[in-house]
Amino acid sequence: MPVFYFYVVDNITVEMIERELKEVTDYVSSSLGNLFLLANSTKSDVVLAKKLDLPSSIRDSTYYLEIVYDLEDGIAQYVEAILQDSSGVRADSLILPGPKVDPGNTTVVEVSEKPVVANCVRENSGIYVWLEVEE
């Protein structure tokens, strides 16, 4: 087989993995956005959580989810998924503008067999989102 064939197959595989990661980040950012909108629709302090229905692995590889945020003002920017076996394979999706990230909460989770939960809290100081692995 020509070497070119293997190069093309590798590129197609990476593209398929990136599409799967993109679906995951779209779903997570949409879930965080929905939680933010619900929390923003009330004047009361509220804590919301949603158990996410995520694949435990992508192409037999573990992956990480991260809420990337502005370090100066704490505003959440986007959700990024990174394949553990290859940090160059990643995807991201923008988060609805508005929610903040409390650096004290989890911003990076390893997706595995345990469920991942998207969380949102409305406090006097703002609306905060984070991810956590359910124990």
PDB file of C-alpha atoms in Angstrom:
ATOM      1  CA  MET A   1       0.000   0.000   0.000  1.00  0.00           C
ATOM      2  CA  PRO A   2       1.244   3.476  -0.751  1.00  0.00           C
ATOM      3  CA  VAL A   3       2.123   5.681   2.203  1.00  0.00           C
ATOM      4  CA  PHE A   4      -0.309   8.280   0.876  1.00  0.00           C
ATOM      5  CA  TYR A   5      -3.213   5.907   1.596  1.00  0.00           C
ATOM      6  CA  PHE A   6      -2.359   5.712   5.310  1.00  0.00           C
ATOM      7  CA  TYR A   7      -2.017   9.485   5.486  1.00  0.00           C
ATOM      8  CA  VAL A   8      -5.520   9.928   4.021  1.00  0.00           C
ATOM      9  CA  VAL A   9      -6.994   7.320   6.377  1.00  0.00           C
ATOM     10  CA  ASP A  10      -5.406   9.064   9.381  1.00  0.00           C
ATOM     11  CA  ASN A  11      -6.801  12.429   8.260  1.00  0.00           C
ATOM     12  CA  ILE A  12     -10.292  10.975   7.857  1.00  0.00           C
ATOM     13  CA  THR A  13     -10.091   9.368  11.301  1.00  0.00           C
ATOM     14  CA  VAL A  14      -9.009  12.638  12.929  1.00  0.00           C
ATOM     15  CA  GLU A  15     -11.796  14.517  11.150  1.00  0.00           C
ATOM     16  CA  MET A  16     -14.397  12.023  12.387  1.00  0.00           C
ATOM     17  CA  ILE A  17     -13.103  12.272  15.961  1.00  0.00           C
ATOM     18  CA  GLU A  18     -13.187  16.086  15.774  1.00  0.00           C
ATOM     19  CA  ARG A  19     -16.817  15.931  14.603  1.00  0.00           C
ATOM     20  CA  GLU A  20     -17.727  13.677  17.526  1.00  0.00           C
ATOM     21  CA  LEU A  21     -15.973  16.029  19.940  1.00  0.00           C
ATOM     22  CA  LYS A  22     -17.802  18.976  18.344  1.00  0.00           C
ATOM     23  CA  GLU A  23     -21.168  17.283  18.953  1.00  0.00           C
ATOM     24  CA  VAL A  24     -20.202  16.815  22.593  1.00  0.00           C
ATOM     25  CA  THR A  25     -19.112  20.447  23.051  1.00  0.00           C
ATOM     26  CA  ASP A  26     -22.254  21.728  21.312  1.00  0.00           C
ATOM     27  CA  TYR A  27     -24.386  19.664  23.700  1.00  0.00           C
ATOM     28  CA  VAL A  28     -22.489  20.765  26.817  1.00  0.00           C
ATOM     29  CA  SER A  29     -22.431  24.463  25.874  1.00  0.00           C
ATOM     30  CA  SER A  30     -26.146  24.317  25.028  1.00  0.00           C
ATOM     31  CA  SER A  31     -26.884  22.684  28.394  1.00  0.00           C
ATOM     32  CA  LEU A  32     -24.869  25.332  30.252  1.00  0.00           C
ATOM     33  CA  GLY A  33     -26.649  28.052  28.262  1.00  0.00           C
ATOM     34  CA  ASN A  34     -30.068  26.624  29.138  1.00  0.00           C
ATOM     35  CA  LEU A  35     -29.164  26.442  32.827  1.00  0.00           C
ATOM     36  CA  PHE A  36     -27.952  30.054  32.662  1.00  0.00           C
ATOM     37  CA  LEU A  37     -31.215  31.204  31.046  1.00  0.00           C
ATOM     38  CA  LEU A  38     -33.269  29.410  33.701  1.00  0.00           C
ATOM     39  CA  ALA A  39     -31.216  30.917  36.526  1.00  0.00           C
ATOM     40  CA  ASN A  40     -31.375  34.348  34.905  1.00  0.00           C
ATOM     41  CA  SER A  41     -35.182  34.188  34.665  1.00  0.00           C
ATOM     42  CA  THR A  42     -35.598  34.490  38.444  1.00  0.00           C
ATOM     43  CA  LYS A  43     -34.566  37.045  41.019  1.00  0.00           C
ATOM     44  CA  SER A  44     -34.038  34.384  43.700  1.00  0.00           C
ATOM     45  CA  ASP A  45     -30.822  32.580  44.516  1.00  0.00           C
ATOM     46  CA  VAL A  46     -30.992  29.190  42.843  1.00  0.00           C
ATOM     47  CA  VAL A  47     -28.808  26.138  42.231  1.00  0.00           C
ATOM     48  CA  LEU A  48     -29.457  24.086  39.084  1.00  0.00           C
ATOM     49  CA  ALA A  49     -27.868  20.841  37.906  1.00  0.00           C
ATOM     50  CA  LYS A  50     -28.266  18.688  34.812  1.00  0.00           C
ATOM     51  CA  LYS A  51     -26.818  15.221  34.396  1.00  0.00           C
ATOM     52  CA  LEU A  52     -25.272  15.144  30.925  1.00  0.00           C
ATOM     53  CA  ASP A  53     -25.736  12.192  28.591  1.00  0.00           C
ATOM     54  CA  LEU A  54     -22.178  11.917  27.236  1.00  0.00           C
ATOM     55  CA  PRO A  55     -20.281   9.068  25.597  1.00  0.00           C
ATOM     56  CA  SER A  56     -17.794   7.594  28.085  1.00  0.00           C
ATOM     57  CA  SER A  57     -15.114   7.509  25.386  1.00  0.00           C
ATOM     58  CA  ILE A  58     -14.576   8.545  21.786  1.00  0.00           C
ATOM     59  CA  ARG A  59     -12.853   6.002  19.561  1.00  0.00           C
ATOM     60  CA  ASP A  60     -11.794   4.098  22.685  1.00  0.00           C
ATOM     61  CA  SER A  61     -10.052   7.189  24.076  1.00  0.00           C
ATOM     62  CA  THR A  62     -10.835   9.167  27.184  1.00  0.00           C
ATOM     63  CA  TYR A  63     -11.441  12.867  26.677  1.00  0.00           C
ATOM     64  CA  TYR A  64     -11.532  15.989  28.809  1.00  0.00           C
ATOM     65  CA  LEU A  65     -14.096  18.774  28.916  1.00  0.00           C
ATOM     66  CA  GLU A  66     -13.061  22.257  29.963  1.00  0.00           C
ATOM     67  CA  ILE A  67     -14.940  25.500  30.453  1.00  0.00           C
ATOM     68  CA  VAL A  68     -12.521  28.120  29.166  1.00  0.00           C
ATOM     69  CA  TYR A  69     -13.018  31.542  30.716  1.00  0.00           C
ATOM     70  CA  ASP A  70     -11.514  35.020  30.816  1.00  0.00           C
ATOM     71  CA  LEU A  71      -9.086  35.157  33.739  1.00  0.00           C
ATOM     72  CA  GLU A  72      -9.703  38.874  34.314  1.00  0.00           C
ATOM     73  CA  ASP A  73     -13.484  38.965  34.691  1.00  0.00           C
ATOM     74  CA  GLY A  74     -14.298  35.241  35.002  1.00  0.00           C
ATOM     75  CA  ILE A  75     -16.794  35.229  32.137  1.00  0.00           C
ATOM     76  CA  ALA A  76     -17.191  31.809  30.525  1.00  0.00           C
ATOM     77  CA  GLN A  77     -16.108  31.842  26.871  1.00  0.00           C
ATOM     78  CA  TYR A  78     -16.452  28.329  25.443  1.00  0.00           C
ATOM     79  CA  VAL A  79     -16.440  24.600  26.156  1.00  0.00           C
ATOM     80  CA  GLU A  80     -13.474  22.647  24.812  1.00  0.00           C
ATOM     81  CA  ALA A  81     -13.133  18.876  24.422  1.00  0.00           C
ATOM     82  CA  ILE A  82      -9.634  17.405  24.160  1.00  0.00           C
ATOM     83  CA  LEU A  83      -8.796  13.802  23.357  1.00  0.00           C
ATOM     84  CA  GLN A  84      -6.490  12.353  26.017  1.00  0.00           C
ATOM     85  CA  ASP A  85      -4.386  10.312  23.577  1.00  0.00           C
ATOM     86  CA  SER A  86      -3.789  13.254  21.257  1.00  0.00           C
ATOM     87  CA  SER A  87      -3.985  16.799  22.591  1.00  0.00           C
ATOM     88  CA  GLY A  88      -3.983  18.069  19.002  1.00  0.00           C
ATOM     89  CA  VAL A  89      -7.437  16.567  18.456  1.00  0.00           C
ATOM     90  CA  ARG A  90      -9.927  18.972  19.985  1.00  0.00           C
ATOM     91  CA  ALA A  91     -13.143  20.865  19.386  1.00  0.00           C
ATOM     92  CA  ASP A  92     -14.908  23.783  21.033  1.00  0.00           C
ATOM     93  CA  SER A  93     -18.285  25.512  21.186  1.00  0.00           C
ATOM     94  CA  LEU A  94     -19.118  29.003  22.378  1.00  0.00           C
ATOM     95  CA  ILE A  95     -21.119  29.459  25.562  1.00  0.00           C
ATOM     96  CA  LEU A  96     -24.061  31.833  25.611  1.00  0.00           C
ATOM     97  CA  PRO A  97     -22.710  35.205  26.864  1.00  0.00           C
ATOM     98  CA  GLY A  98     -23.314  35.958  30.530  1.00  0.00           C
ATOM     99  CA  PRO A  99     -22.353  33.188  32.940  1.00  0.00           C
ATOM    100  CA  LYS A 100     -19.171  33.411  34.969  1.00  0.00           C
ATOM    101  CA  VAL A 101     -16.803  30.760  36.260  1.00  0.00           C
ATOM    102  CA  ASP A 102     -15.815  30.625  39.911  1.00  0.00           C
ATOM    103  CA  PRO A 103     -12.175  29.466  39.915  1.00  0.00           C
ATOM    104  CA  GLY A 104     -12.971  27.524  43.098  1.00  0.00           C
ATOM    105  CA  ASN A 105     -15.234  25.196  41.125  1.00  0.00           C
ATOM    106  CA  THR A 106     -14.238  22.543  38.625  1.00  0.00           C
ATOM    107  CA  THR A 107     -13.550  23.789  35.102  1.00  0.00           C
ATOM    108  CA  VAL A 108     -11.915  20.610  33.710  1.00  0.00           C
ATOM    109  CA  VAL A 109     -13.364  17.096  33.976  1.00  0.00           C
ATOM    110  CA  GLU A 110     -12.232  13.757  32.636  1.00  0.00           C
ATOM    111  CA  VAL A 111     -15.147  11.997  30.983  1.00  0.00           C
ATOM    112  CA  SER A 112     -15.371   8.326  31.903  1.00  0.00           C
ATOM    113  CA  GLU A 113     -18.013   5.854  33.049  1.00  0.00           C
ATOM    114  CA  LYS A 114     -19.104   8.242  35.818  1.00  0.00           C
ATOM    115  CA  PRO A 115     -21.767  10.798  34.870  1.00  0.00           C
ATOM    116  CA  VAL A 116     -20.801  14.420  34.267  1.00  0.00           C
ATOM    117  CA  VAL A 117     -23.075  17.096  35.717  1.00  0.00           C
ATOM    118  CA  ALA A 118     -23.461  20.655  34.437  1.00  0.00           C
ATOM    119  CA  ASN A 119     -24.152  23.081  37.281  1.00  0.00           C
ATOM    120  CA  CYS A 120     -25.342  26.651  37.540  1.00  0.00           C
ATOM    121  CA  VAL A 121     -25.847  28.841  40.589  1.00  0.00           C
ATOM    122  CA  ARG A 122     -27.351  32.304  40.868  1.00  0.00           C
ATOM    123  CA  GLU A 123     -25.958  34.367  43.732  1.00  0.00           C
ATOM    124  CA  ASN A 124     -25.891  38.052  44.552  1.00  0.00           C
ATOM    125  CA  SER A 125     -22.543  38.383  42.788  1.00  0.00           C
ATOM    126  CA  GLY A 126     -23.691  36.764  39.527  1.00  0.00           C
ATOM    127  CA  ILE A 127     -24.515  33.525  37.764  1.00  0.00           C
ATOM    128  CA  TYR A 128     -21.805  30.860  37.770  1.00  0.00           C
ATOM    129  CA  VAL A 129     -21.447  27.619  35.803  1.00  0.00           C
ATOM    130  CA  TRP A 130     -19.188  24.594  36.285  1.00  0.00           C
ATOM    131  CA  LEU A 131     -18.838  20.917  35.483  1.00  0.00           C
ATOM    132  CA  GLU A 132     -18.281  18.052  37.886  1.00  0.00           C
ATOM    133  CA  VAL A 133     -18.056  14.288  37.833  1.00  0.00           C
ATOM    134  CA  GLU A 134     -20.791  12.656  39.881  1.00  0.00           C
ATOM    135  CA  GLU A 135     -19.473  10.303  42.539  1.00  0.00           C
TER     136      GLU A 135
END
